[in-house]
Coordinates of C-alpha atoms in Angstrom, one line a residue:
M42 CA 3.9 -23.0 -1.0
Q43 CA 3.4 -23.4 2.8
I44 CA 3.1 -20.6 5.4
R45 CA 6.4 -21.6 6.9
D46 CA 8.1 -20.9 3.5
L47 CA 7.0 -17.3 3.5
P48 CA 8.2 -14.8 2.4
Y49 CA 8.4 -15.6 -1.3
E50 CA 11.9 -15.5 -2.7
D51 CA 10.3 -13.9 -5.7
P52 CA 6.6 -12.9 -5.6
G53 CA 6.6 -12.6 -9.4
V54 CA 5.6 -9.9 -11.8
P55 CA 1.9 -9.1 -11.3
D56 CA -0.5 -8.5 -14.2
A57 CA -1.7 -5.1 -13.1
R58 CA -3.6 -4.1 -16.3
S59 CA -6.9 -4.4 -14.4
G60 CA -8.4 -5.6 -11.2
G61 CA -9.8 -8.7 -12.8
R62 CA -6.5 -9.6 -14.5
Y63 CA -4.7 -9.2 -11.2
L64 CA -7.1 -11.6 -9.4
L65 CA -6.6 -14.1 -12.3
W66 CA -2.8 -13.7 -12.0
L67 CA -3.0 -14.4 -8.2
F68 CA -5.1 -17.5 -8.8
R69 CA -2.7 -18.8 -11.5
S70 CA 0.3 -18.0 -9.2
Q71 CA -0.9 -20.6 -6.7
L72 CA -2.4 -23.3 -8.9
G73 CA -0.9 -26.0 -6.6
G74 CA -2.7 -24.7 -3.6
Q75 CA -5.9 -24.2 -5.5
A76 CA -5.8 -27.8 -6.8
K77 CA -5.4 -29.1 -3.2
S78 CA -8.3 -27.0 -2.1
L79 CA -10.4 -28.2 -4.9
G80 CA -9.5 -31.9 -4.1
W81 CA -10.3 -31.6 -0.4
G82 CA -13.4 -29.6 -1.2
L83 CA -14.7 -32.4 -3.5
L84 CA -14.0 -35.0 -0.7
Q85 CA -15.9 -32.9 1.7
Q86 CA -18.8 -32.5 -0.7
L87 CA -18.7 -36.2 -1.5
G88 CA -19.1 -37.0 2.2
L89 CA -21.9 -34.5 2.5
A90 CA -23.7 -35.9 -0.6
G91 CA -23.3 -39.5 0.6
L92 CA -25.0 -39.0 4.0
P93 CA -28.5 -38.8 2.5
V94 CA -27.9 -42.1 0.7
G95 CA -26.9 -43.8 3.9
S96 CA -29.9 -42.3 5.7
G97 CA -32.3 -43.4 3.1
L98 CA -31.0 -47.0 3.1
A99 CA -31.2 -47.1 6.9
V100 CA -34.8 -46.0 6.9
Q101 CA -35.7 -48.5 4.2
A102 CA -33.8 -51.3 6.0
V103 CA -35.9 -50.6 9.2
V104 CA -39.1 -50.6 7.1
D105 CA -38.1 -53.9 5.5
G106 CA -36.8 -55.4 8.7
S107 CA -33.4 -56.1 7.1
G108 CA -30.5 -56.3 9.6
S109 CA -27.9 -56.6 6.9
G110 CA -29.3 -53.6 5.1
L111 CA -29.2 -51.6 8.3
A112 CA -25.5 -52.6 8.9
L113 CA -24.7 -51.7 5.3
A114 CA -26.4 -48.3 5.8
G115 CA -24.5 -47.7 9.1
G116 CA -21.2 -48.5 7.4
L117 CA -21.9 -46.1 4.6
I118 CA -22.8 -43.4 7.0
A119 CA -19.6 -43.9 9.0
L120 CA -17.5 -44.0 5.8
F121 CA -19.1 -40.8 4.4
G122 CA -18.8 -39.2 7.8
I123 CA -15.1 -39.9 7.9
A124 CA -14.7 -38.5 4.4
L125 CA -16.7 -35.4 5.4
T126 CA -14.5 -34.8 8.5
I127 CA -11.2 -35.3 6.8
G128 CA -12.3 -33.2 3.8
D129 CA -13.6 -30.4 5.9
T130 CA -10.5 -30.2 8.1
M131 CA -8.0 -30.3 5.3
L132 CA -10.1 -27.9 3.2
H133 CA -10.0 -25.3 6.0
R134 CA -6.3 -25.8 6.4
V135 CA -5.5 -25.5 2.7
S136 CA -7.9 -22.6 2.3
V137 CA -6.4 -20.6 5.1
T138 CA -2.9 -21.3 3.6
N139 CA -4.1 -20.0 0.2
W140 CA -5.5 -16.9 1.8
I141 CA -2.3 -16.1 3.7
T142 CA 0.0 -16.9 0.8
A143 CA -2.1 -14.8 -1.6
A144 CA -2.1 -11.9 0.9
A145 CA 1.7 -12.3 1.4
R146 CA 2.3 -12.2 -2.4
L147 CA 0.3 -9.0 -2.6
Q148 CA 2.1 -7.4 0.3
Q149 CA 5.6 -8.3 -1.1
S150 CA 4.6 -6.9 -4.5
L151 CA 3.4 -3.7 -2.8
S152 CA 6.7 -3.5 -0.8
R153 CA 8.7 -3.9 -3.9
K154 CA 6.7 -1.2 -5.7
T155 CA 7.1 1.1 -2.7
T156 CA 10.8 0.6 -2.7
E157 CA 10.9 1.2 -6.5
L158 CA 8.9 4.4 -6.5
G159 CA 10.2 5.9 -3.2
S160 CA 8.8 9.2 -2.2
T161 CA 7.0 9.7 -5.5
L162 CA 4.5 7.0 -4.5
S163 CA 2.6 9.3 -2.1
R164 CA 2.6 12.1 -4.7
R165 CA 1.0 9.8 -7.3
V166 CA -1.4 7.9 -5.1
A167 CA -3.4 9.4 -2.1
A168 CA -2.0 8.4 1.3
G169 CA -5.4 7.0 2.4
E170 CA -5.5 4.8 -0.7
I171 CA -2.1 3.4 0.0
V172 CA -3.1 2.6 3.6
T173 CA -6.3 0.9 2.4
V174 CA -4.5 -1.3 -0.2
S175 CA -1.8 -2.4 2.2
T176 CA -4.2 -3.3 5.0
G177 CA -7.9 -4.0 4.3
D178 CA -7.6 -4.7 0.6
V179 CA -5.0 -7.4 1.2
E180 CA -7.4 -9.4 3.3
K181 CA -10.3 -9.0 0.9
I182 CA -8.3 -10.1 -2.1
G183 CA -6.9 -13.1 -0.3
W184 CA -10.5 -14.0 0.7
F185 CA -11.7 -14.2 -2.9
V186 CA -8.7 -16.1 -4.1
E187 CA -9.1 -18.8 -1.5
A188 CA -12.9 -18.9 -1.8
L189 CA -12.8 -19.6 -5.5
S190 CA -11.7 -23.2 -5.2
R191 CA -14.3 -23.9 -2.5
F192 CA -17.0 -22.4 -4.9
V193 CA -15.8 -24.7 -7.7
A194 CA -16.0 -27.7 -5.5
A195 CA -19.5 -26.8 -4.3
A196 CA -20.7 -26.2 -7.9
V197 CA -19.4 -29.6 -9.0
A198 CA -21.1 -31.2 -5.9
I199 CA -24.4 -29.6 -6.7
V200 CA -24.3 -30.9 -10.3
L201 CA -23.4 -34.4 -9.1
I202 CA -26.2 -34.4 -6.5
A203 CA -28.8 -33.1 -9.0
V204 CA -27.8 -35.7 -11.6
G205 CA -27.7 -38.5 -8.9
L206 CA -31.2 -37.6 -7.7
L207 CA -32.5 -37.5 -11.3
L208 CA -31.2 -41.1 -11.8
Y209 CA -32.2 -42.3 -8.4
V210 CA -35.8 -41.0 -8.2
P211 CA -36.6 -39.4 -11.6
S212 CA -39.9 -38.0 -10.5
L213 CA -38.4 -36.0 -7.5
G214 CA -35.0 -35.6 -9.1
L215 CA -36.5 -33.6 -12.0
L216 CA -38.0 -31.1 -9.5
V217 CA -34.6 -30.8 -7.8
A218 CA -32.7 -30.5 -11.1
V219 CA -34.9 -27.7 -12.3
G220 CA -35.1 -25.9 -8.9
V221 CA -31.3 -25.9 -8.0
P222 CA -30.2 -23.6 -11.0
V223 CA -33.1 -21.3 -10.1
L224 CA -31.8 -21.1 -6.5
A225 CA -28.2 -20.6 -7.6
L226 CA -29.1 -17.8 -10.1
A227 CA -31.9 -16.1 -8.2
V228 CA -29.6 -13.6 -6.5
L229 CA -27.8 -12.4 -9.7
P230 CA -30.2 -9.5 -10.4
L231 CA -29.5 -8.2 -6.8
L232 CA -25.7 -8.4 -7.1
A233 CA -25.2 -5.4 -9.3
P234 CA -27.0 -2.9 -7.0
A235 CA -25.4 -4.5 -4.0
T236 CA -22.0 -4.1 -5.5
R237 CA -22.6 -0.5 -6.4
R238 CA -23.7 0.3 -2.9
A239 CA -20.7 -1.5 -1.5
D240 CA -18.4 0.5 -3.8
V241 CA -19.9 3.7 -2.6
Q242 CA -19.4 2.6 1.0
R243 CA -15.8 1.7 0.4
E244 CA -15.1 5.0 -1.5
K245 CA -16.5 7.0 1.4
A246 CA -14.6 4.9 3.9
G247 CA -11.4 5.5 2.0
R248 CA -12.0 9.3 2.1
A249 CA -12.7 9.1 5.8
T250 CA -9.5 7.1 6.4
E251 CA -7.5 9.6 4.4
L252 CA -9.0 12.6 6.3
A253 CA -8.3 10.9 9.6
S254 CA -4.7 10.1 8.7
D255 CA -4.1 13.6 7.5
T256 CA -5.7 15.1 10.6
V257 CA -3.6 12.9 13.0
A258 CA -0.4 13.8 11.0
G259 CA -1.1 17.5 11.4
L260 CA -2.6 17.5 14.8
R261 CA 0.1 19.6 16.4
V262 CA -0.3 22.2 13.7
L263 CA -4.1 22.1 14.1
R264 CA -3.7 22.7 17.8
G265 CA -1.4 25.6 17.2
V266 CA -4.0 27.4 15.0
G267 CA -7.1 26.2 16.9
G268 CA -8.4 24.1 14.1
E269 CA -9.2 20.9 16.0
E270 CA -13.0 21.6 16.1
L271 CA -13.1 22.4 12.4
F272 CA -11.5 19.2 11.4
L273 CA -13.5 17.2 14.0
G274 CA -16.7 18.5 12.6
R275 CA -15.6 17.7 9.1
Y276 CA -14.7 14.2 10.1
R277 CA -18.1 13.8 11.9
E278 CA -19.8 14.6 8.6
V279 CA -17.7 12.2 6.6
S280 CA -18.1 9.4 9.1
Q281 CA -21.9 9.9 9.1
E282 CA -21.8 9.5 5.3
V283 CA -19.9 6.3 5.7
R284 CA -22.5 5.0 8.3
R285 CA -25.4 5.8 6.0
A286 CA -23.7 4.2 3.0
A287 CA -22.9 1.1 5.1
V288 CA -26.6 0.8 6.2
R289 CA -27.8 1.0 2.6
S290 CA -25.2 -1.6 1.6
A291 CA -26.2 -3.9 4.5
R292 CA -29.8 -3.7 3.6
M293 CA -29.1 -5.1 0.1
W294 CA -26.9 -7.9 1.4
S295 CA -29.5 -8.7 3.9
L296 CA -32.1 -9.1 1.1
I297 CA -29.7 -11.4 -0.8
S298 CA -29.3 -13.5 2.4
A299 CA -33.1 -13.6 2.8
V300 CA -33.5 -14.8 -0.7
Q301 CA -30.9 -17.5 -0.2
V302 CA -33.0 -18.8 2.8
L303 CA -36.5 -18.3 1.4
L304 CA -36.1 -19.9 -2.0
P305 CA -34.4 -23.2 -0.8
G306 CA -37.1 -23.4 2.0
L307 CA -39.8 -23.1 -0.6
M308 CA -38.2 -25.8 -2.7
L309 CA -37.8 -28.1 0.3
I310 CA -41.5 -27.6 1.1
A311 CA -42.4 -28.5 -2.5
V312 CA -40.2 -31.6 -2.4
V313 CA -41.7 -32.9 0.9
W314 CA -45.3 -32.2 -0.3
Y315 CA -44.8 -33.9 -3.7
G316 CA -42.7 -36.7 -2.3
A317 CA -45.3 -37.5 0.4
R318 CA -48.0 -37.8 -2.2
L319 CA -45.8 -40.1 -4.3
A320 CA -45.0 -42.2 -1.2
L321 CA -48.7 -42.4 -0.3
D322 CA -49.5 -43.6 -3.8
G323 CA -46.8 -46.2 -3.6
R324 CA -44.7 -44.8 -6.4
I325 CA -41.6 -44.3 -4.2
T326 CA -40.5 -46.0 -1.0
P327 CA -40.1 -44.2 2.3
G328 CA -36.3 -44.7 2.1
E329 CA -36.2 -42.9 -1.3
L330 CA -38.3 -40.0 0.2
V331 CA -35.9 -39.7 3.1
T332 CA -32.9 -39.7 0.7
V333 CA -34.3 -37.0 -1.5
Y334 CA -35.4 -34.9 1.5
S335 CA -31.9 -35.2 3.1
A336 CA -30.2 -34.4 -0.2
V337 CA -32.2 -31.2 -0.7
T338 CA -31.6 -30.2 2.9
L339 CA -27.8 -30.7 2.5
L340 CA -27.9 -28.8 -0.8
L341 CA -28.2 -25.6 1.2
V342 CA -24.6 -26.0 2.3
P343 CA -23.0 -25.9 -1.1
L344 CA -25.5 -23.3 -2.3
Q345 CA -24.2 -21.0 0.4
R346 CA -20.9 -21.0 -1.5
F347 CA -22.7 -19.1 -4.3
E348 CA -23.5 -16.3 -2.0
E349 CA -20.0 -16.3 -0.5
I350 CA -18.3 -16.1 -3.9
A351 CA -20.7 -13.3 -4.9
V352 CA -19.9 -11.3 -1.8
A353 CA -16.2 -12.0 -2.0
Y354 CA -16.0 -10.9 -5.6
S355 CA -18.0 -7.7 -5.1
V356 CA -15.7 -6.9 -2.1
S357 CA -12.4 -7.9 -3.7
R358 CA -13.0 -6.4 -7.2
P359 CA -12.6 -2.7 -6.2
S360 CA -9.8 -3.8 -3.8
A361 CA -8.0 -5.5 -6.7
T362 CA -8.5 -2.5 -8.9
R363 CA -6.9 -0.2 -6.3
A364 CA -4.0 -2.7 -5.9
A365 CA -3.5 -2.9 -9.6
R366 CA -3.5 0.8 -9.9
V367 CA -0.6 1.0 -7.4
L368 CA 1.2 -1.9 -8.9
S369 CA 1.0 -0.6 -12.4
L370 CA 2.9 2.6 -11.5
V371 CA 6.4 2.6 -13.0
R372 CA 9.4 4.6 -12.0
T373 CA 10.2 5.7 -15.6
D374 CA 9.4 4.9 -19.2
V375 CA 12.6 2.9 -19.4
A376 CA 12.9 -0.6 -18.0
A377 CA 14.6 -0.5 -14.6
D378 CA 16.5 -3.7 -15.4
A379 CA 18.2 -2.4 -18.5
G380 CA 21.3 -4.1 -17.4
G381 CA 20.0 -7.4 -18.8
G382 CA 21.3 -9.3 -15.8
R383 CA 24.9 -8.0 -16.2
A384 CA 26.6 -6.3 -13.4
V385 CA 26.3 -2.5 -13.9
K386 CA 28.8 -0.2 -12.3
A387 CA 27.6 3.0 -10.7
P388 CA 28.4 6.0 -13.0
S389 CA 30.1 9.2 -11.9
G390 CA 30.6 12.7 -13.2
D391 CA 28.5 15.9 -13.3
L392 CA 24.8 15.6 -12.4
F393 CA 22.7 17.3 -15.1
D394 CA 18.9 17.7 -15.4
P395 CA 18.1 18.4 -19.1
V396 CA 14.6 19.5 -18.3
S397 CA 15.5 22.4 -16.0
G398 CA 19.1 22.8 -17.2
M399 CA 20.4 22.5 -13.7
L400 CA 24.0 21.3 -13.5
A401 CA 25.8 20.1 -10.4
P402 CA 29.5 19.7 -11.1
S403 CA 31.3 16.7 -9.8
G404 CA 33.0 17.0 -6.5
L405 CA 31.4 20.4 -5.6
L406 CA 28.7 21.6 -3.2
T407 CA 25.9 23.1 -5.3
A408 CA 23.0 24.9 -3.7
V409 CA 19.8 25.2 -5.6
V410 CA 17.3 28.0 -4.8
C411 CA 13.6 27.6 -6.0
G412 CA 10.9 30.1 -5.5
D413 CA 8.4 27.3 -5.3
P414 CA 9.1 24.7 -2.5
D415 CA 6.9 22.1 -4.2
A416 CA 8.9 22.5 -7.4
A417 CA 12.1 22.1 -5.4
G418 CA 10.8 18.8 -4.0
R419 CA 9.9 17.5 -7.5
L420 CA 13.2 18.5 -8.9
A421 CA 15.0 16.8 -6.0
D422 CA 13.1 13.6 -6.8
R423 CA 14.0 13.8 -10.5
L424 CA 17.7 14.2 -9.6
G425 CA 17.5 10.9 -7.8
G426 CA 15.7 9.1 -10.6
H427 CA 12.5 9.0 -8.7
G428 CA 10.6 11.7 -10.6
V429 CA 7.8 11.6 -13.0
G430 CA 8.7 9.6 -16.1
S431 CA 6.2 10.9 -18.7
A432 CA 3.5 13.4 -19.5
T433 CA 1.0 10.6 -19.0
D434 CA 2.3 10.1 -15.4
R435 CA 1.9 13.8 -14.8
E436 CA -1.7 13.6 -15.9
D437 CA -2.2 10.8 -13.4
R438 CA -0.9 13.0 -10.6
G439 CA -3.4 15.6 -11.7
S440 CA -1.0 18.6 -12.1
D441 CA 1.8 19.9 -14.3
D442 CA 4.9 20.1 -12.2
G443 CA 6.5 22.9 -14.2
L444 CA 9.5 20.7 -15.1
A445 CA 8.0 19.2 -18.2
G446 CA 9.8 21.5 -20.6
G447 CA 7.2 21.3 -23.3
A448 CA 5.6 17.9 -23.0
S449 CA 1.9 18.7 -22.8
R450 CA -0.5 17.0 -20.4
G451 CA -1.9 13.9 -21.8
G452 CA 0.7 13.8 -24.5
A453 CA 3.0 10.9 -25.3
E454 CA 6.3 12.9 -25.3
A455 CA 8.7 11.4 -22.7
V456 CA 10.5 13.6 -20.2
P457 CA 14.3 13.2 -20.7
S458 CA 16.2 11.5 -17.8
V459 CA 18.6 13.1 -15.5
L460 CA 22.2 12.4 -16.5
L461 CA 25.1 11.4 -14.2
G462 CA 28.1 11.9 -16.3
R463 CA 26.9 10.6 -19.6
T464 CA 24.6 7.9 -18.2
A465 CA 20.8 8.4 -17.9
L466 CA 19.7 7.4 -14.4
D467 CA 16.5 6.0 -15.8
S468 CA 18.4 3.5 -17.8
L469 CA 20.1 2.0 -14.7
P470 CA 18.9 -0.8 -12.5
L471 CA 17.2 0.7 -9.5
D472 CA 19.8 -0.5 -6.9
V473 CA 22.6 1.0 -9.0
A474 CA 20.8 4.3 -9.4
R475 CA 20.2 4.6 -5.7
T476 CA 23.8 3.6 -4.9
A477 CA 24.9 6.5 -7.1
V478 CA 22.4 9.1 -6.0
L479 CA 20.8 9.4 -2.6
V480 CA 17.9 11.9 -2.1
Q481 CA 17.0 13.0 1.4
D482 CA 13.4 14.2 1.5
K483 CA 12.5 17.4 3.4
D484 CA 10.5 15.3 5.9
P485 CA 12.6 12.2 6.4
V486 CA 11.3 9.3 8.5
L487 CA 13.2 7.7 11.4
L488 CA 12.3 4.1 12.1
S489 CA 12.2 2.8 15.7
G490 CA 15.3 1.0 17.1
T491 CA 18.7 1.9 18.4
L492 CA 20.8 4.7 17.1
A493 CA 23.3 2.2 15.8
E494 CA 20.6 0.4 13.9
L495 CA 19.4 3.7 12.4
L496 CA 22.9 4.4 11.1
D497 CA 23.5 0.9 9.9
V498 CA 22.7 1.6 6.3
P499 CA 24.3 0.4 3.0
S500 CA 27.3 2.7 2.6
S501 CA 30.8 3.0 1.1
G502 CA 32.3 2.4 4.6
T503 CA 34.4 5.6 4.3
V504 CA 32.4 7.8 6.7
A505 CA 32.2 6.6 10.3
A506 CA 29.0 7.1 12.3
R507 CA 30.7 9.4 14.8
R508 CA 32.0 11.7 12.1
A509 CA 28.6 11.9 10.4
L510 CA 26.9 12.7 13.8
A511 CA 29.5 15.4 14.4
A512 CA 29.1 16.9 11.0
A513 CA 25.3 17.0 11.5
Q514 CA 25.8 18.7 14.9
C515 CA 24.0 15.9 16.8
D516 CA 25.8 16.4 20.2
D517 CA 22.6 17.6 22.0
V518 CA 20.7 14.7 20.3
L519 CA 23.1 12.2 21.7
D520 CA 22.8 13.8 25.2
A521 CA 19.0 13.6 25.0
L522 CA 19.2 9.9 23.9
V523 CA 21.6 9.1 26.7
R524 CA 19.4 10.8 29.3
A525 CA 16.4 8.9 28.1
S526 CA 18.4 5.6 28.1
V527 CA 19.7 6.2 31.7
A528 CA 16.2 6.8 32.9
G529 CA 15.2 3.6 31.2
D530 CA 17.8 0.8 31.4
G531 CA 20.8 2.8 32.7
D532 CA 22.9 2.4 29.5
R533 CA 25.0 5.5 28.9
D534 CA 26.1 4.5 25.3
A535 CA 24.2 6.8 22.9
M536 CA 24.7 4.3 20.1
R537 CA 22.6 1.7 22.0
A538 CA 19.9 4.3 23.0
R539 CA 16.5 3.6 21.5
I540 CA 14.7 5.9 19.2
T541 CA 10.9 5.8 19.4
E542 CA 8.7 5.3 16.4
R543 CA 9.3 8.1 13.9
G544 CA 11.5 9.7 16.5
R545 CA 8.5 11.2 18.2
S546 CA 10.4 11.7 21.5
L547 CA 12.8 14.1 19.7
S548 CA 12.1 17.6 18.4
G549 CA 11.8 18.4 14.7
G550 CA 15.3 19.8 14.4
Q551 CA 16.8 16.7 16.2
R552 CA 15.0 14.3 13.9
Q553 CA 16.2 16.3 10.9
R554 CA 19.9 16.2 12.1
L555 CA 19.8 12.4 12.7
A556 CA 18.4 11.9 9.2
L557 CA 21.2 14.0 7.8
A558 CA 23.7 12.0 9.7
R559 CA 22.2 8.8 8.3
S560 CA 22.6 10.2 4.8
L561 CA 26.2 11.3 5.4
V562 CA 27.0 7.7 6.6
A563 CA 25.8 6.3 3.3
D564 CA 28.4 8.5 1.5
P565 CA 26.9 8.2 -2.0
E566 CA 28.5 9.5 -5.1
V567 CA 25.9 12.2 -5.2
L568 CA 23.9 13.4 -2.2
V569 CA 20.8 15.5 -2.7
L570 CA 19.4 17.2 0.4
D571 CA 16.0 19.0 0.3
E572 CA 15.9 21.7 3.0
P573 CA 18.1 19.7 5.4
T574 CA 18.3 22.6 8.0
S575 CA 14.8 24.1 7.9
A576 CA 14.0 23.1 11.5
V577 CA 17.2 24.2 13.2
D578 CA 18.4 27.6 14.5
S579 CA 20.8 29.8 12.6
H580 CA 23.9 29.1 14.7
T581 CA 23.4 25.3 14.3
E582 CA 22.6 25.7 10.6
A583 CA 25.9 27.5 10.0
R584 CA 27.9 24.7 11.8
I585 CA 26.0 22.0 9.8
A586 CA 26.8 23.7 6.5
D587 CA 30.5 23.8 7.5
G588 CA 30.4 20.2 8.7
V589 CA 28.7 18.9 5.5
R590 CA 31.1 20.9 3.3
R591 CA 34.2 19.4 5.1
L592 CA 32.8 15.8 5.2
R593 CA 31.6 15.8 1.6
S594 CA 34.8 17.3 0.2
G595 CA 35.5 15.8 -3.2
R596 CA 32.0 14.4 -3.4
T597 CA 29.0 15.9 -5.3
T598 CA 26.4 17.4 -3.0
V599 CA 23.3 19.3 -4.0
V600 CA 21.4 21.2 -1.3
F601 CA 17.9 22.7 -2.0
T602 CA 17.7 25.7 0.3
S603 CA 17.0 29.4 0.6
S604 CA 19.1 30.0 3.7
P605 CA 21.8 32.6 3.2
L606 CA 24.0 30.8 5.8
V607 CA 24.0 27.6 3.6
L608 CA 24.2 29.5 0.3
D609 CA 27.2 31.5 1.4
R610 CA 29.1 28.2 2.0
A611 CA 28.3 26.6 -1.3
D612 CA 30.8 26.3 -4.1
R613 CA 28.1 27.5 -6.6
V614 CA 24.5 28.5 -6.5
V615 CA 21.8 27.8 -9.1
F616 CA 18.6 29.8 -9.1
V617 CA 15.7 27.9 -10.6
H618 CA 12.7 30.0 -11.7
N619 CA 9.6 28.6 -13.4
G620 CA 11.2 25.2 -13.7
K621 CA 14.3 26.5 -15.5
A622 CA 17.8 27.2 -14.2
G623 CA 18.5 30.8 -14.6
A624 CA 21.2 32.6 -12.8
E625 CA 24.3 30.7 -11.6
G626 CA 27.3 31.8 -9.5
A627 CA 28.4 32.7 -6.0
H628 CA 25.7 33.7 -3.4
R629 CA 26.9 37.2 -2.8
A630 CA 27.3 37.9 -6.5
L631 CA 23.8 36.7 -7.2
L632 CA 22.4 38.9 -4.4
A633 CA 24.0 41.9 -6.0
E634 CA 23.1 41.1 -9.6
D635 CA 19.8 39.2 -9.7
A636 CA 16.7 40.9 -8.2
R637 CA 14.5 37.7 -8.4
Y638 CA 17.1 35.7 -6.6
R639 CA 17.4 38.5 -4.0
A640 CA 13.7 38.6 -3.5
V641 CA 13.5 34.8 -2.8
V642 CA 16.5 34.7 -0.5
T643 CA 15.9 37.9 1.5
R644 CA 12.1 37.8 1.5
E645 CA 12.4 41.5 1.0
T646 CA 11.5 42.7 -2.5
G647 CA 12.8 46.2 -1.8
A648 CA 16.3 45.3 -0.6
G649 CA 19.0 47.2 -2.4
P650 CA 22.1 45.7 -4.0
G651 CA 24.4 47.5 -1.6
S652 CA 22.9 46.2 1.6
A653 CA 21.5 42.9 0.4
A654 CA 24.4 40.6 1.4
F655 CA 24.5 41.7 5.0
G656 CA 20.7 42.4 5.3
A657 CA 19.9 38.9 3.9
H658 CA 21.9 37.2 6.6
V659 CA 20.5 39.3 9.5
T660 CA 16.9 39.4 8.3
D661 CA 16.6 35.8 7.2
G662 CA 18.7 34.5 10.1
M663 CA 16.6 36.2 12.8
G664 CA 13.4 35.3 11.1
R665 CA 14.4 31.7 10.8
Q666 CA 15.6 31.7 14.5
H667 CA 12.2 32.9 15.6
R668 CA 10.2 30.5 13.5
T669 CA 12.4 27.6 14.5
D670 CA 12.0 28.3 18.2
V671 CA 8.3 28.1 17.8
H672 CA 8.5 24.9 15.8
E673 CA 10.8 23.3 18.3
M674 CA 8.4 24.2 21.1
E675 CA 5.5 22.6 19.2
E676 CA 7.4 19.5 18.4
S677 CA 8.5 19.1 22.1
A678 CA 5.0 19.7 23.5

């Protein structure tokens, strides 16, 4: 695999049982590149090991006054120099290729896993850890994979040099053969504490990164409540902990580096002293002394590979563990490719969640009211087949979601899958499941690009972009994009207007409506919307509800909301309490008959049945209008 051939057509299925197994899988996945690296590394080390032989022969030829011997020595030095140059150049080229291809394989595997898990990934793994794995850990893992073959080449070269010296000058070769293993293994006792300190440093750095990302994401809210200084002080404390941990780790690695310099220096002194005595006694020639001295000096180069591989392993091991933890996550307990390679048709019919008992009849607009917004988000994920697959998975997330229906934490009982018609979503291939059911999160992300590119999503082709924008009430959004486009390049076509990263130039309500239009364009069999109008005013909210109802006529739509304006336009309303579907029916009937439903929708526990229907609209609508105005002002600031 060459860099020009990236990305991989198929990065393969990683062995994510542990960090060590994942590193081994990466190494096996690029055996061809590792073999090339080993071959060029051996050529480099051969050239390096041959230079002392040529130097010794040259010195001895001068002592003996032999011109032919000097010419032979010069030829050998030139030959070994060429081998060293070619080997070093190609080793660097192949090593960098191995590094980049290993990193690319990991990045593609992470992208595939992110696509598979969807929004549940950030709920099961901390956001800071995801950022760490996809950025810094990729580089560290790639470093270890490419350094491994260089280390093997260096180890082979050291053995060959030691054996050669033992045969060439037995008296000095024995000293070198005994001393080299001591030099190579001397740092082993220091590696364990150095690795522990490095792990502590990385753990603290990960927490600091997560705190920083969360602070930046909520900066506007922090400014609104005056909490900048509080979080700034908290980040100062965390960053100082990272600094102190980094200093402690650096001290240990400095000690390892000092040992790697001190011990070879002491052995070199011993070789020179003992060799000089042997030369003075006439037991070895000056040329042999120069050869042994040069060989010991050049041994320092391959010995540095031992330190490099130790540092690379200690750095990459926790990184590989984090990567394996992310890559080991599964969407469900059922294989995602249950189709066995056969084409699987997207199912249709009623959408039913056996855990909560929530039923969304086919072709109707069903509104779902949950007293707990977090439980609503988890139920929305489950309806799309992205939810937690087992009790074990819930334990990994650290909390019971209230939707387990009897599977205890830490147990082995599987949570039943959501059914579309008679088909379990968890038994479908992922692409088929997502074609059938689309879930729009309550905080959707807009990618940078033009509006046409934003709306260019896989779809049925039935709903045109203009119709979706009209249903989502995006007229003012289009005007804003046109004004920004005219100020920039003069283009008055809103579809060619550019949207900044995450839509930061738009207000929260405008971003929410564009995301809704994107979902409407996709026109899935089942559309699940989680609070799609929470950031818009009441008048716009009513028009959006009417537009979605008209555009999705004959299609199954599920809306998680507590807005009376939306609930009043739904074909049926389901009230979910403590993870179970309770009351069902029309909005106004539920207001009059169910006190718990009335308390959630009106926010007034004392509202009477006679005035609830009207009071809910007025009280909630005015309250939402006021909160939305403040939210819009913050987003636009």
